[in-house]
PDB file of C-alpha atoms in Angstrom:
ATOM      1  CA  MET A  14       0.000   0.000   0.000  1.00  0.00           C
ATOM      2  CA  THR A  15       1.382   3.390  -0.965  1.00  0.00           C
ATOM      3  CA  ARG A  16       1.536   6.420   1.305  1.00  0.00           C
ATOM      4  CA  LYS A  17      -1.432   7.953  -0.542  1.00  0.00           C
ATOM      5  CA  MET A  18      -3.503   4.843   0.114  1.00  0.00           C
ATOM      6  CA  ASP A  19      -2.437   4.948   3.783  1.00  0.00           C
ATOM      7  CA  VAL A  20      -3.860   8.473   4.041  1.00  0.00           C
ATOM      8  CA  SER A  21      -7.143   7.328   2.475  1.00  0.00           C
ATOM      9  CA  ALA A  22      -7.285   4.393   4.884  1.00  0.00           C
ATOM     10  CA  LEU A  23      -6.594   6.732   7.807  1.00  0.00           C
ATOM     11  CA  VAL A  24      -9.390   9.093   6.730  1.00  0.00           C
ATOM     12  CA  CYS A  25     -11.766   6.141   6.393  1.00  0.00           C
ATOM     13  CA  ASP A  26     -10.775   4.844   9.844  1.00  0.00           C
ATOM     14  CA  ILE A  27     -11.368   8.259  11.433  1.00  0.00           C
ATOM     15  CA  LEU A  28     -14.721   8.677   9.699  1.00  0.00           C
ATOM     16  CA  GLU A  29     -15.714   5.118  10.606  1.00  0.00           C
ATOM     17  CA  THR A  30     -15.019   5.891  14.268  1.00  0.00           C
ATOM     18  CA  GLY A  31     -17.048   9.092  13.922  1.00  0.00           C
ATOM     19  CA  ALA A  32     -19.933   7.223  12.304  1.00  0.00           C
ATOM     20  CA  TYR A  33     -19.948   4.793  15.230  1.00  0.00           C
ATOM     21  CA  CYS A  34     -19.823   7.597  17.833  1.00  0.00           C
ATOM     22  CA  VAL A  35     -22.513   9.708  16.179  1.00  0.00           C
ATOM     23  CA  ARG A  36     -25.055   6.940  16.777  1.00  0.00           C
ATOM     24  CA  LYS A  37     -25.168   8.171  20.393  1.00  0.00           C
ATOM     25  CA  CYS A  38     -25.989  11.734  19.290  1.00  0.00           C
ATOM     26  CA  SER A  39     -29.314  13.405  18.582  1.00  0.00           C
ATOM     27  CA  ARG A  40     -31.023  12.696  15.275  1.00  0.00           C
ATOM     28  CA  GLU A  41     -30.239  16.256  14.153  1.00  0.00           C
ATOM     29  CA  ASP A  42     -26.523  15.833  14.907  1.00  0.00           C
ATOM     30  CA  GLN A  43     -26.521  12.475  13.121  1.00  0.00           C
ATOM     31  CA  GLN A  44     -28.059  14.079  10.034  1.00  0.00           C
ATOM     32  CA  LYS A  45     -25.454  16.850  10.096  1.00  0.00           C
ATOM     33  CA  PHE A  46     -22.630  14.322  10.442  1.00  0.00           C
ATOM     34  CA  TYR A  47     -23.814  12.327   7.442  1.00  0.00           C
ATOM     35  CA  GLN A  48     -24.524  15.456   5.419  1.00  0.00           C
ATOM     36  CA  TYR A  49     -21.024  16.805   6.049  1.00  0.00           C
ATOM     37  CA  THR A  50     -19.310  13.462   5.533  1.00  0.00           C
ATOM     38  CA  THR A  51     -21.175  12.065   2.540  1.00  0.00           C
ATOM     39  CA  PHE A  52     -17.825  11.209   1.041  1.00  0.00           C
ATOM     40  CA  HIS A  53     -17.372   8.735   3.934  1.00  0.00           C
ATOM     41  CA  ARG A  54     -20.189   6.555   2.655  1.00  0.00           C
ATOM     42  CA  THR A  55     -19.078   7.049  -0.924  1.00  0.00           C
ATOM     43  CA  LEU A  56     -15.341   6.465  -0.527  1.00  0.00           C
ATOM     44  CA  CYS A  57     -15.172   4.176   2.487  1.00  0.00           C
ATOM     45  CA  VAL A  58     -18.313   2.075   2.199  1.00  0.00           C
ATOM     46  CA  ASP A  59     -20.315   1.943  -1.031  1.00  0.00           C
ATOM     47  CA  TYR A  60     -17.645   2.376  -3.709  1.00  0.00           C
ATOM     48  CA  GLU A  61     -14.363   1.802  -1.886  1.00  0.00           C
ATOM     49  CA  GLU A  62     -13.219  -1.139  -4.013  1.00  0.00           C
ATOM     50  CA  ASP A  63     -14.233   0.560  -7.259  1.00  0.00           C
ATOM     51  CA  LEU A  64     -12.510   3.858  -6.463  1.00  0.00           C
ATOM     52  CA  GLU A  65      -9.416   2.685  -4.596  1.00  0.00           C
ATOM     53  CA  PRO A  66      -7.186   2.082  -7.646  1.00  0.00           C
ATOM     54  CA  HIS A  67      -8.021   5.556  -8.984  1.00  0.00           C
ATOM     55  CA  ILE A  68      -7.591   7.626  -5.811  1.00  0.00           C
ATOM     56  CA  PRO A  69      -4.047   8.874  -6.608  1.00  0.00           C
ATOM     57  CA  CYS A  70      -5.110  10.184 -10.023  1.00  0.00           C
ATOM     58  CA  LEU A  71      -8.395  11.635  -8.744  1.00  0.00           C
ATOM     59  CA  LYS A  72      -6.593  13.440  -5.912  1.00  0.00           C
ATOM     60  CA  ASN A  73      -4.263  15.102  -8.418  1.00  0.00           C
ATOM     61  CA  VAL A  74      -7.180  16.337 -10.505  1.00  0.00           C
ATOM     62  CA  ALA A  75      -9.496  17.358  -7.659  1.00  0.00           C
ATOM     63  CA  LYS A  76      -8.213  20.874  -6.956  1.00  0.00           C
ATOM     64  CA  ASP A  77      -8.191  22.018 -10.578  1.00  0.00           C
ATOM     65  CA  SER A  78     -11.555  20.359 -11.234  1.00  0.00           C
ATOM     66  CA  ASP A  79     -13.006  22.085  -8.208  1.00  0.00           C
ATOM     67  CA  ALA A  80     -11.939  25.520  -9.457  1.00  0.00           C
ATOM     68  CA  ILE A  81     -13.151  24.838 -13.007  1.00  0.00           C
ATOM     69  CA  CYS A  82     -16.528  23.436 -11.979  1.00  0.00           C
ATOM     70  CA  LYS A  83     -17.216  26.081  -9.331  1.00  0.00           C
ATOM     71  CA  ASP A  84     -16.511  28.781 -11.884  1.00  0.00           C
ATOM     72  CA  LYS A  85     -18.569  27.134 -14.607  1.00  0.00           C
ATOM     73  CA  CYS A  86     -21.543  25.969 -12.552  1.00  0.00           C
ATOM     74  CA  HIS A  87     -21.925  28.279  -9.595  1.00  0.00           C
ATOM     75  CA  ASN A  88     -20.727  31.548 -11.058  1.00  0.00           C
ATOM     76  CA  GLY A  89     -22.695  30.799 -14.214  1.00  0.00           C
ATOM     77  CA  HIS A  90     -25.900  30.035 -12.295  1.00  0.00           C
ATOM     78  CA  LYS A  91     -26.167  32.652  -9.586  1.00  0.00           C
ATOM     79  CA  ILE A  92     -29.056  32.899  -7.182  1.00  0.00           C
ATOM     80  CA  GLU A  93     -29.982  36.409  -6.158  1.00  0.00           C
ATOM     81  CA  LYS A  94     -31.444  37.112  -2.715  1.00  0.00           C
ATOM     82  CA  THR A  95     -34.372  38.832  -4.399  1.00  0.00           C
ATOM     83  CA  ASP A  96     -35.239  35.812  -6.583  1.00  0.00           C
ATOM     84  CA  GLU A  97     -38.497  34.012  -5.840  1.00  0.00           C
ATOM     85  CA  GLU A  98     -38.237  30.596  -4.174  1.00  0.00           C
ATOM     86  CA  GLU A  99     -39.216  28.690  -7.321  1.00  0.00           C
ATOM     87  CA  LYS A 100     -36.494  30.424  -9.327  1.00  0.00           C
ATOM     88  CA  LYS A 101     -33.948  29.746  -6.558  1.00  0.00           C
ATOM     89  CA  THR A 102     -34.922  26.072  -6.617  1.00  0.00           C
ATOM     90  CA  LYS A 103     -34.640  25.833 -10.405  1.00  0.00           C
ATOM     91  CA  VAL A 104     -31.273  27.611 -10.481  1.00  0.00           C
ATOM     92  CA  GLY A 105     -30.008  25.393  -7.640  1.00  0.00           C
ATOM     93  CA  CYS A 106     -31.002  22.261  -9.543  1.00  0.00           C
ATOM     94  CA  VAL A 107     -29.420  23.496 -12.781  1.00  0.00           C
ATOM     95  CA  ALA A 108     -26.203  24.288 -10.882  1.00  0.00           C
ATOM     96  CA  LEU A 109     -26.245  20.827  -9.258  1.00  0.00           C
ATOM     97  CA  GLU A 110     -26.707  19.115 -12.623  1.00  0.00           C
ATOM     98  CA  CYS A 111     -23.925  21.237 -14.094  1.00  0.00           C
ATOM     99  CA  SER A 112     -21.570  20.402 -11.202  1.00  0.00           C
ATOM    100  CA  THR A 113     -22.277  16.684 -11.379  1.00  0.00           C
ATOM    101  CA  ILE A 114     -21.561  16.601 -15.104  1.00  0.00           C
ATOM    102  CA  CYS A 115     -18.565  18.938 -14.884  1.00  0.00           C
ATOM    103  CA  TYR A 116     -16.773  16.994 -12.137  1.00  0.00           C
ATOM    104  CA  PHE A 117     -17.410  13.695 -13.911  1.00  0.00           C
ATOM    105  CA  GLN A 118     -16.068  15.018 -17.211  1.00  0.00           C
ATOM    106  CA  GLU A 119     -13.055  16.721 -15.607  1.00  0.00           C
ATOM    107  CA  PHE A 120     -12.109  13.588 -13.661  1.00  0.00           C
ATOM    108  CA  VAL A 121     -12.596  11.295 -16.661  1.00  0.00           C
ATOM    109  CA  ALA A 122     -10.551  13.593 -18.913  1.00  0.00           C
ATOM    110  CA  GLU A 123      -7.542  13.227 -16.596  1.00  0.00           C
ATOM    111  CA  CYS A 124      -8.249   9.736 -15.211  1.00  0.00           C
ATOM    112  CA  PRO A 125      -9.908   7.825 -18.089  1.00  0.00           C
ATOM    113  CA  ASP A 126      -9.453   4.469 -16.345  1.00  0.00           C
ATOM    114  CA  ALA A 127     -11.773   5.735 -13.582  1.00  0.00           C
ATOM    115  CA  GLU A 128     -14.732   6.343 -15.918  1.00  0.00           C
ATOM    116  CA  ASP A 129     -16.655   3.162 -15.093  1.00  0.00           C
ATOM    117  CA  ALA A 130     -16.164   3.594 -11.339  1.00  0.00           C
ATOM    118  CA  LEU A 131     -17.171   7.265 -11.472  1.00  0.00           C
ATOM    119  CA  LEU A 132     -20.231   6.510 -13.594  1.00  0.00           C
ATOM    120  CA  LYS A 133     -21.279   3.761 -11.193  1.00  0.00           C
ATOM    121  CA  LEU A 134     -20.779   6.103  -8.222  1.00  0.00           C
ATOM    122  CA  ASN A 135     -22.749   8.981  -9.755  1.00  0.00           C
ATOM    123  CA  ILE A 136     -25.645   6.872 -10.990  1.00  0.00           C
ATOM    124  CA  GLY A 137     -25.734   5.008  -7.669  1.00  0.00           C
ATOM    125  CA  GLN A 138     -25.972   8.251  -5.706  1.00  0.00           C
ATOM    126  CA  ILE A 139     -28.629   9.681  -8.019  1.00  0.00           C
ATOM    127  CA  HIS A 140     -30.643   6.470  -7.733  1.00  0.00           C
ATOM    128  CA  SER A 141     -30.410   6.297  -3.936  1.00  0.00           C
ATOM    129  CA  ILE A 142     -31.528   9.932  -3.574  1.00  0.00           C
ATOM    130  CA  ALA A 143     -34.352   9.464  -6.100  1.00  0.00           C
ATOM    131  CA  GLN A 144     -35.672   6.504  -4.094  1.00  0.00           C
ATOM    132  CA  THR A 145     -36.244   8.767  -1.082  1.00  0.00           C
ATOM    133  CA  ILE A 146     -38.512  11.164  -2.998  1.00  0.00           C
ATOM    134  CA  HIS A 147     -42.245  10.587  -2.796  1.00  0.00           C
ATOM    135  CA  PRO A 148     -43.865  10.358  -6.267  1.00  0.00           C
ATOM    136  CA  ILE A 149     -46.142  13.322  -5.536  1.00  0.00           C
ATOM    137  CA  SER A 150     -43.152  15.439  -4.476  1.00  0.00           C
ATOM    138  CA  TYR A 151     -41.349  14.389  -7.642  1.00  0.00           C
ATOM    139  CA  GLU A 152     -44.304  15.441  -9.812  1.00  0.00           C
ATOM    140  CA  ARG A 153     -44.420  18.844  -8.103  1.00  0.00           C
ATOM    141  CA  MET A 154     -40.731  19.516  -8.729  1.00  0.00           C
ATOM    142  CA  PRO A 155     -39.687  21.868 -11.503  1.00  0.00           C
ATOM    143  CA  GLN A 156     -38.403  19.948 -14.535  1.00  0.00           C
ATOM    144  CA  GLU A 157     -34.861  21.140 -13.786  1.00  0.00           C
ATOM    145  CA  CYS A 158     -35.000  19.299 -10.451  1.00  0.00           C
ATOM    146  CA  ARG A 159     -36.660  16.188 -11.874  1.00  0.00           C
ATOM    147  CA  ASN A 160     -33.773  15.967 -14.338  1.00  0.00           C
ATOM    148  CA  VAL A 161     -31.211  15.790 -11.509  1.00  0.00           C
ATOM    149  CA  HIS A 162     -33.096  12.846  -9.959  1.00  0.00           C
ATOM    150  CA  ASP A 163     -33.619  10.980 -13.249  1.00  0.00           C
ATOM    151  CA  THR A 164     -30.912   8.318 -13.620  1.00  0.00           C
ATOM    152  CA  ASP A 165     -31.487   7.876 -17.372  1.00  0.00           C
ATOM    153  CA  HIS A 166     -31.289  11.615 -18.043  1.00  0.00           C
ATOM    154  CA  MET A 167     -28.169  12.042 -15.917  1.00  0.00           C
ATOM    155  CA  LYS A 168     -26.413   8.994 -17.375  1.00  0.00           C
ATOM    156  CA  LYS A 169     -26.906  10.415 -20.874  1.00  0.00           C
ATOM    157  CA  LYS A 170     -25.639  13.816 -19.734  1.00  0.00           C
ATOM    158  CA  LEU A 171     -22.609  12.329 -17.978  1.00  0.00           C
ATOM    159  CA  LEU A 172     -21.690  10.334 -21.065  1.00  0.00           C
ATOM    160  CA  GLY A 173     -22.392  13.259 -23.413  1.00  0.00           C
ATOM    161  CA  ILE A 174     -25.269  11.466 -25.158  1.00  0.00           C
ATOM    162  CA  ASP A 175     -28.020  13.933 -26.082  1.00  0.00           C
TER     163      ASP A 175
END
């Protein structure tokens, strides 16, 4: 195991300990822990074996990808304080879709061997979130938000198939 893998293992061990400890906390604190450490479930639990061989490459690309995607997706889709709630929701969903696609494409451009693992991770996360949405809530969502929760739509977007 390389030093980089040791760091990943250390992070997973720390987060695993935190996940165990947080079970004793209030429901609100548990939700915050899991919200702030979503990468724990992604990297250390659900997709660890798929991602592990690609971690060194992905780490090298992460900082540049972050700057590129933040500029492209958040600066390009600004929410103004004066915007109505529906517009804020739509813009937020468009920015989320943009970010998801941008990060995937940036990572795959620099780490092409990681494409299958990254596609599996993204579609898996989209699917697991979509399963938590009640059908009536889904129907009431603006189309921009339905798109983000639609695995077929997002898979096509991630792969550049339109």
